PDB file of C-alpha atoms in Angstrom:
ATOM      1  CA  MET A 236      10.559  -8.323   0.875  1.00  0.00           C
ATOM      2  CA  ASN A 237       7.892  -9.069  -1.111  1.00  0.00           C
ATOM      3  CA  HIS A 238       5.677  -6.747  -0.395  1.00  0.00           C
ATOM      4  CA  ASP A 239       2.275  -8.344  -2.333  1.00  0.00           C
ATOM      5  CA  ARG A 240       1.999 -10.365   0.557  1.00  0.00           C
ATOM      6  CA  TYR A 241       2.081  -9.742   4.062  1.00  0.00           C
ATOM      7  CA  ASP A 242       2.827 -13.372   6.683  1.00  0.00           C
ATOM      8  CA  ASP A 243       0.464 -12.282  10.323  1.00  0.00           C
ATOM      9  CA  ALA A 244       3.149 -12.502  12.063  1.00  0.00           C
ATOM     10  CA  TYR A 245       4.634  -9.974  10.914  1.00  0.00           C
ATOM     11  CA  ILE A 246       1.438  -7.554  10.491  1.00  0.00           C
ATOM     12  CA  ARG A 247       1.108  -8.707  13.817  1.00  0.00           C
ATOM     13  CA  GLY A 248       4.540  -8.024  15.437  1.00  0.00           C
ATOM     14  CA  ILE A 249       4.427  -4.906  13.746  1.00  0.00           C
ATOM     15  CA  LEU A 250       0.368  -3.762  15.961  1.00  0.00           C
ATOM     16  CA  ASN A 251       1.733  -5.587  19.348  1.00  0.00           C
ATOM     17  CA  THR A 252       5.143  -3.463  19.916  1.00  0.00           C
ATOM     18  CA  VAL A 253       4.782   0.199  18.350  1.00  0.00           C
ATOM     19  CA  LYS A 254       2.946   2.109  20.904  1.00  0.00           C
ATOM     20  CA  THR A 255       3.137   6.018  18.797  1.00  0.00           C
ATOM     21  CA  ILE A 256       2.178   6.075  15.817  1.00  0.00           C
ATOM     22  CA  ALA A 257       2.117   9.350  13.281  1.00  0.00           C
ATOM     23  CA  VAL A 258      -0.595   9.921  10.827  1.00  0.00           C
ATOM     24  CA  VAL A 259       1.143  11.670   7.898  1.00  0.00           C
ATOM     25  CA  GLY A 260      -1.957  13.184   5.466  1.00  0.00           C
ATOM     26  CA  VAL A 261      -4.637  12.785   8.578  1.00  0.00           C
ATOM     27  CA  SER A 262      -7.497  15.269   8.446  1.00  0.00           C
ATOM     28  CA  ALA A 263     -10.173  16.338  10.348  1.00  0.00           C
ATOM     29  CA  ASN A 264     -12.597  15.956   8.434  1.00  0.00           C
ATOM     30  CA  THR A 265     -15.097  13.139  10.630  1.00  0.00           C
ATOM     31  CA  SER A 266     -15.823  11.462   7.028  1.00  0.00           C
ATOM     32  CA  ARG A 267     -12.717  10.992   5.686  1.00  0.00           C
ATOM     33  CA  PRO A 268     -10.749   7.534   6.645  1.00  0.00           C
ATOM     34  CA  SER A 269      -7.800   8.814   7.299  1.00  0.00           C
ATOM     35  CA  TYR A 270      -9.679  10.261  10.453  1.00  0.00           C
ATOM     36  CA  PHE A 271     -11.660   6.750  10.966  1.00  0.00           C
ATOM     37  CA  VAL A 272      -8.036   5.207  10.845  1.00  0.00           C
ATOM     38  CA  PHE A 273      -6.765   7.620  13.364  1.00  0.00           C
ATOM     39  CA  LYS A 274      -9.910   7.867  15.654  1.00  0.00           C
ATOM     40  CA  TYR A 275      -9.995   3.767  15.471  1.00  0.00           C
ATOM     41  CA  LEU A 276      -6.360   3.348  16.959  1.00  0.00           C
ATOM     42  CA  PHE A 277      -5.979   6.543  19.634  1.00  0.00           C
ATOM     43  CA  GLU A 278      -9.574   4.613  20.759  1.00  0.00           C
ATOM     44  CA  ARG A 279      -7.726   1.101  20.697  1.00  0.00           C
ATOM     45  CA  GLY A 280      -4.957   2.422  23.209  1.00  0.00           C
ATOM     46  CA  TYR A 281      -2.210   3.973  19.952  1.00  0.00           C
ATOM     47  CA  ARG A 282      -0.087   7.526  21.101  1.00  0.00           C
ATOM     48  CA  MET A 283      -1.609   8.928  18.115  1.00  0.00           C
ATOM     49  CA  ILE A 284       0.661  12.025  16.565  1.00  0.00           C
ATOM     50  CA  PRO A 285      -1.761  14.252  13.086  1.00  0.00           C
ATOM     51  CA  VAL A 286       1.140  15.134  10.681  1.00  0.00           C
ATOM     52  CA  ASN A 287      -1.188  18.045   8.473  1.00  0.00           C
ATOM     53  CA  PRO A 288       0.597  21.092   7.847  1.00  0.00           C
ATOM     54  CA  GLY A 289      -3.221  23.125   7.396  1.00  0.00           C
ATOM     55  CA  LEU A 290      -3.810  21.567  11.017  1.00  0.00           C
ATOM     56  CA  ALA A 291      -0.045  22.774  12.199  1.00  0.00           C
ATOM     57  CA  GLY A 292      -0.636  23.559  15.861  1.00  0.00           C
ATOM     58  CA  GLN A 293      -4.042  22.686  16.019  1.00  0.00           C
ATOM     59  CA  PRO A 294      -5.527  19.860  18.011  1.00  0.00           C
ATOM     60  CA  LEU A 295      -7.157  16.401  17.168  1.00  0.00           C
ATOM     61  CA  LEU A 296      -8.450  14.913  19.511  1.00  0.00           C
ATOM     62  CA  GLY A 297      -6.747  16.151  22.389  1.00  0.00           C
ATOM     63  CA  ARG A 298      -3.006  15.746  20.051  1.00  0.00           C
ATOM     64  CA  MET A 299      -1.302  18.559  18.997  1.00  0.00           C
ATOM     65  CA  ALA A 300      -0.910  18.541  14.934  1.00  0.00           C
ATOM     66  CA  TYR A 301       2.525  19.318  13.451  1.00  0.00           C
ATOM     67  CA  ALA A 302       3.709  19.642   9.939  1.00  0.00           C
ATOM     68  CA  THR A 303       6.235  17.639   9.033  1.00  0.00           C
ATOM     69  CA  LEU A 304       7.459  14.772  10.692  1.00  0.00           C
ATOM     70  CA  VAL A 305      10.814  16.010  12.023  1.00  0.00           C
ATOM     71  CA  ASP A 306       9.002  18.875  13.941  1.00  0.00           C
ATOM     72  CA  VAL A 307       7.449  15.831  15.892  1.00  0.00           C
ATOM     73  CA  SER A 308       9.235  16.838  19.836  1.00  0.00           C
ATOM     74  CA  GLU A 309       8.134  13.331  20.266  1.00  0.00           C
ATOM     75  CA  PRO A 310       9.585   9.724  19.865  1.00  0.00           C
ATOM     76  CA  VAL A 311       7.106   7.206  16.791  1.00  0.00           C
ATOM     77  CA  ASP A 312       7.764   3.709  16.364  1.00  0.00           C
ATOM     78  CA  MET A 313       5.404   4.022  13.462  1.00  0.00           C
ATOM     79  CA  VAL A 314       4.983   6.074  10.132  1.00  0.00           C
ATOM     80  CA  ASP A 315       1.320   5.486   9.106  1.00  0.00           C
ATOM     81  CA  VAL A 316       1.002   7.815   5.268  1.00  0.00           C
ATOM     82  CA  PHE A 317      -2.416   8.960   4.496  1.00  0.00           C
ATOM     83  CA  ARG A 318      -0.279  10.436   0.868  1.00  0.00           C
ATOM     84  CA  ALA A 319      -0.692   9.257  -2.524  1.00  0.00           C
ATOM     85  CA  SER A 320       2.294   7.292  -3.623  1.00  0.00           C
ATOM     86  CA  GLN A 321       4.233  10.058  -5.823  1.00  0.00           C
ATOM     87  CA  HIS A 322       4.543  11.645  -1.963  1.00  0.00           C
ATOM     88  CA  VAL A 323       5.392   8.958   0.377  1.00  0.00           C
ATOM     89  CA  LEU A 324       9.666   9.275  -0.665  1.00  0.00           C
ATOM     90  CA  PRO A 325       9.555  12.461   1.009  1.00  0.00           C
ATOM     91  CA  ALA A 326       7.844  10.848   4.289  1.00  0.00           C
ATOM     92  CA  VAL A 327      10.074   8.441   4.356  1.00  0.00           C
ATOM     93  CA  VAL A 328      13.493  10.975   3.878  1.00  0.00           C
ATOM     94  CA  GLU A 329      11.613  12.907   6.978  1.00  0.00           C
ATOM     95  CA  ALA A 330      11.429   9.936   8.706  1.00  0.00           C
ATOM     96  CA  LEU A 331      14.688   9.038   8.529  1.00  0.00           C
ATOM     97  CA  GLU A 332      15.803  12.689   9.200  1.00  0.00           C
ATOM     98  CA  MET A 333      14.269  12.099  12.772  1.00  0.00           C
ATOM     99  CA  ARG A 334      16.247  11.035  15.751  1.00  0.00           C
ATOM    100  CA  PRO A 335      15.466   8.391  17.121  1.00  0.00           C
ATOM    101  CA  ARG A 336      13.869   7.298  14.307  1.00  0.00           C
ATOM    102  CA  PRO A 337      10.341   5.383  13.655  1.00  0.00           C
ATOM    103  CA  ARG A 338      10.740   1.377  13.223  1.00  0.00           C
ATOM    104  CA  VAL A 339       8.067   1.271  10.948  1.00  0.00           C
ATOM    105  CA  ILE A 340       6.837   3.120   7.742  1.00  0.00           C
ATOM    106  CA  TRP A 341       3.508   2.182   6.678  1.00  0.00           C
ATOM    107  CA  MET A 342       1.388   2.990   3.622  1.00  0.00           C
ATOM    108  CA  GLN A 343      -2.115   3.195   3.928  1.00  0.00           C
ATOM    109  CA  LEU A 344      -4.861   1.149   0.941  1.00  0.00           C
ATOM    110  CA  GLY A 345      -4.260   2.210  -2.538  1.00  0.00           C
ATOM    111  CA  ILE A 346      -0.101   3.130  -1.769  1.00  0.00           C
ATOM    112  CA  ARG A 347       2.724   1.870  -3.005  1.00  0.00           C
ATOM    113  CA  ASN A 348       5.976   3.234  -3.762  1.00  0.00           C
ATOM    114  CA  ASP A 349       8.782   0.835  -3.676  1.00  0.00           C
ATOM    115  CA  GLU A 350      11.145   3.424  -3.954  1.00  0.00           C
ATOM    116  CA  ALA A 351      10.361   4.407  -1.042  1.00  0.00           C
ATOM    117  CA  ALA A 352      10.468   1.046   0.599  1.00  0.00           C
ATOM    118  CA  GLU A 353      13.704   0.088  -0.714  1.00  0.00           C
ATOM    119  CA  LEU A 354      15.040   3.212   0.895  1.00  0.00           C
ATOM    120  CA  ALA A 355      13.150   2.859   4.536  1.00  0.00           C
ATOM    121  CA  GLU A 356      14.443  -0.688   4.658  1.00  0.00           C
ATOM    122  CA  ALA A 357      18.218   0.224   3.721  1.00  0.00           C
ATOM    123  CA  ASN A 358      17.909   1.824   6.644  1.00  0.00           C
ATOM    124  CA  GLY A 359      16.641  -0.793   8.386  1.00  0.00           C
ATOM    125  CA  LEU A 360      12.999   0.109   9.299  1.00  0.00           C
ATOM    126  CA  LYS A 361       9.628  -2.254   8.497  1.00  0.00           C
ATOM    127  CA  VAL A 362       7.937  -1.443   5.740  1.00  0.00           C
ATOM    128  CA  VAL A 363       4.043  -2.614   4.652  1.00  0.00           C
ATOM    129  CA  MET A 364       2.566  -1.329   1.599  1.00  0.00           C
ATOM    130  CA  ASN A 365      -1.267  -1.493   0.470  1.00  0.00           C
ATOM    131  CA  ARG A 366      -2.621  -2.136   3.972  1.00  0.00           C
ATOM    132  CA  CYS A 367      -4.828  -0.208   6.760  1.00  0.00           C
ATOM    133  CA  PRO A 368      -3.332  -0.205  10.138  1.00  0.00           C
ATOM    134  CA  LYS A 369      -7.456  -0.184  11.913  1.00  0.00           C
ATOM    135  CA  ILE A 370      -8.764  -3.517   8.907  1.00  0.00           C
ATOM    136  CA  GLU A 371      -5.275  -5.143   9.928  1.00  0.00           C
ATOM    137  CA  TYR A 372      -6.421  -4.625  14.168  1.00  0.00           C
ATOM    138  CA  GLY A 373      -9.824  -5.429  14.027  1.00  0.00           C
ATOM    139  CA  ARG A 374      -8.717  -8.678  11.205  1.00  0.00           C
ATOM    140  CA  LEU A 375      -6.202  -9.713  13.665  1.00  0.00           C
ATOM    141  CA  SER A 376      -8.171  -9.361  16.691  1.00  0.00           C
ATOM    142  CA  ALA A 377     -10.778 -11.107  15.492  1.00  0.00           C
ATOM    143  CA  GLU A 378     -13.201  -7.448  15.801  1.00  0.00           C
ATOM    144  CA  ILE A 379     -14.206  -7.534  12.411  1.00  0.00           C
ATOM    145  CA  SER A 380     -15.924 -10.159  12.965  1.00  0.00           C
ATOM    146  CA  TRP A 381     -18.760  -9.088  15.431  1.00  0.00           C
ATOM    147  CA  MET A 382     -20.336  -6.895  11.919  1.00  0.00           C
ATOM    148  CA  GLY A 383     -20.327 -10.273   9.954  1.00  0.00           C
ATOM    149  CA  VAL A 384     -16.771 -10.400   8.572  1.00  0.00           C
ATOM    150  CA  ASN A 385     -15.005 -13.570   7.915  1.00  0.00           C
ATOM    151  CA  SER A 386     -11.789 -12.679  10.124  1.00  0.00           C
ATOM    152  CA  ARG A 387     -10.106 -15.329   9.186  1.00  0.00           C
ATOM    153  CA  THR A 388      -9.226 -15.792  12.894  1.00  0.00           C
ATOM    154  CA  LEU A 389     -10.267 -19.240  15.268  1.00  0.00           C
ATOM    155  CA  SER A 390     -10.868 -18.421  19.297  1.00  0.00           C
ATOM    156  CA  SER A 391     -13.877 -19.798  21.207  1.00  0.00           C
ATOM    157  CA  THR A 392     -14.034 -17.265  23.015  1.00  0.00           C
ATOM    158  CA  ARG A 393     -15.767 -13.722  21.495  1.00  0.00           C
ATOM    159  CA  PRO A 394     -12.883 -10.361  21.899  1.00  0.00           C
ATOM    160  CA  PRO A 395     -14.506  -8.397  24.907  1.00  0.00           C
ATOM    161  CA  ALA A 396     -15.482  -4.908  23.180  1.00  0.00           C
ATOM    162  CA  PRO A 397     -12.698  -2.888  23.930  1.00  0.00           C
ATOM    163  CA  THR A 398     -12.956   0.545  26.186  1.00  0.00           C
ATOM    164  CA  GLN A 399     -11.789   3.251  25.623  1.00  0.00           C
ATOM    165  CA  GLY A 400      -7.883   2.888  25.545  1.00  0.00           C
ATOM    166  CA  MET A 401      -8.099  -0.646  25.839  1.00  0.00           C
ATOM    167  CA  ARG A 402      -5.593  -3.236  23.382  1.00  0.00           C
ATOM    168  CA  LEU A 403      -7.580  -5.981  21.842  1.00  0.00           C
ATOM    169  CA  SER A 404      -5.343  -9.467  21.788  1.00  0.00           C
ATOM    170  CA  LEU A 405      -4.201  -9.630  18.490  1.00  0.00           C
ATOM    171  CA  ASN A 406      -2.676 -13.427  19.310  1.00  0.00           C
ATOM    172  CA  ARG A 407      -5.449 -14.707  17.681  1.00  0.00           C
ATOM    173  CA  MET A 408      -4.628 -18.038  15.318  1.00  0.00           C
ATOM    174  CA  SER A 409      -4.964 -17.163  11.152  1.00  0.00           C
ATOM    175  CA  VAL A 410      -6.381 -19.468   8.935  1.00  0.00           C
ATOM    176  CA  GLY A 411      -4.945 -18.067   5.179  1.00  0.00           C
ATOM    177  CA  GLY A 412      -7.054 -18.528   2.591  1.00  0.00           C
ATOM    178  CA  GLY A 413     -10.749 -19.276   2.729  1.00  0.00           C
ATOM    179  CA  GLU A 414     -11.657 -22.300   1.137  1.00  0.00           C
ATOM    180  CA  THR A 415     -14.544 -24.108   2.656  1.00  0.00           C
ATOM    181  CA  ALA A 416     -14.889 -28.002   1.215  1.00  0.00           C
ATOM    182  CA  ALA A 417     -18.319 -26.347  -0.103  1.00  0.00           C
ATOM    183  CA  SER A 418     -16.459 -23.678  -2.029  1.00  0.00           C
ATOM    184  CA  ASP A 419     -14.268 -26.589  -3.378  1.00  0.00           C
ATOM    185  CA  ARG A 420     -17.057 -28.153  -4.786  1.00  0.00           C
ATOM    186  CA  ALA A 421     -18.155 -25.737  -6.037  1.00  0.00           C
ATOM    187  CA  ALA A 422     -15.424 -24.646  -8.224  1.00  0.00           C
ATOM    188  CA  LYS A 423     -15.129 -28.364  -9.318  1.00  0.00           C
ATOM    189  CA  ASN A 424     -18.851 -28.972 -10.491  1.00  0.00           C
ATOM    190  CA  LYS A 425     -18.704 -25.467 -12.159  1.00  0.00           C
ATOM    191  CA  THR A 426     -15.321 -26.685 -14.051  1.00  0.00           C
ATOM    192  CA  GLU A 427     -16.968 -29.745 -15.033  1.00  0.00           C
ATOM    193  CA  GLN A 428     -20.165 -28.786 -16.145  1.00  0.00           C
ATOM    194  CA  SER A 429     -17.790 -26.173 -18.405  1.00  0.00           C
TER     195      SER A 429
END
């Protein structure tokens, strides 16, 4: 699979079907991105499992933390890795030891490990690298458009503001690019003036 670009249907398929997400490297520090992602997905109705040896045995947003993936006592659909790229392969090896195995390995923004991706895919797991499920969820649900961000998602109705545990529809139509007639004219004028 080409991990430089993902179709919206691929990302949407993952986020629509996973229910339980283990976040490896989550922090209890409320100013860390891993905490933001954990809390956001928890508030959207996903069953979140914190995995961090420093938090093991402690609750995070009411969910007991585990030291390792193999310690997790319930089935996990997706493993979201919030560790540096060189630490992803051991996380994938642990994920493959889980019974049942998760269906998805997701590596956060800035994290890419092709060897780990190949191992996961060779064992039938889907892989996403260098993406954030929080951002992708917000974009595909058009939730981020509430803040003025172009989500490239078209709809005649604004999605409702989510309440605790409410999942938004990710089945809105997305359009590629971001080019407009105005941007095309500006680019053409710039090249003509050069």
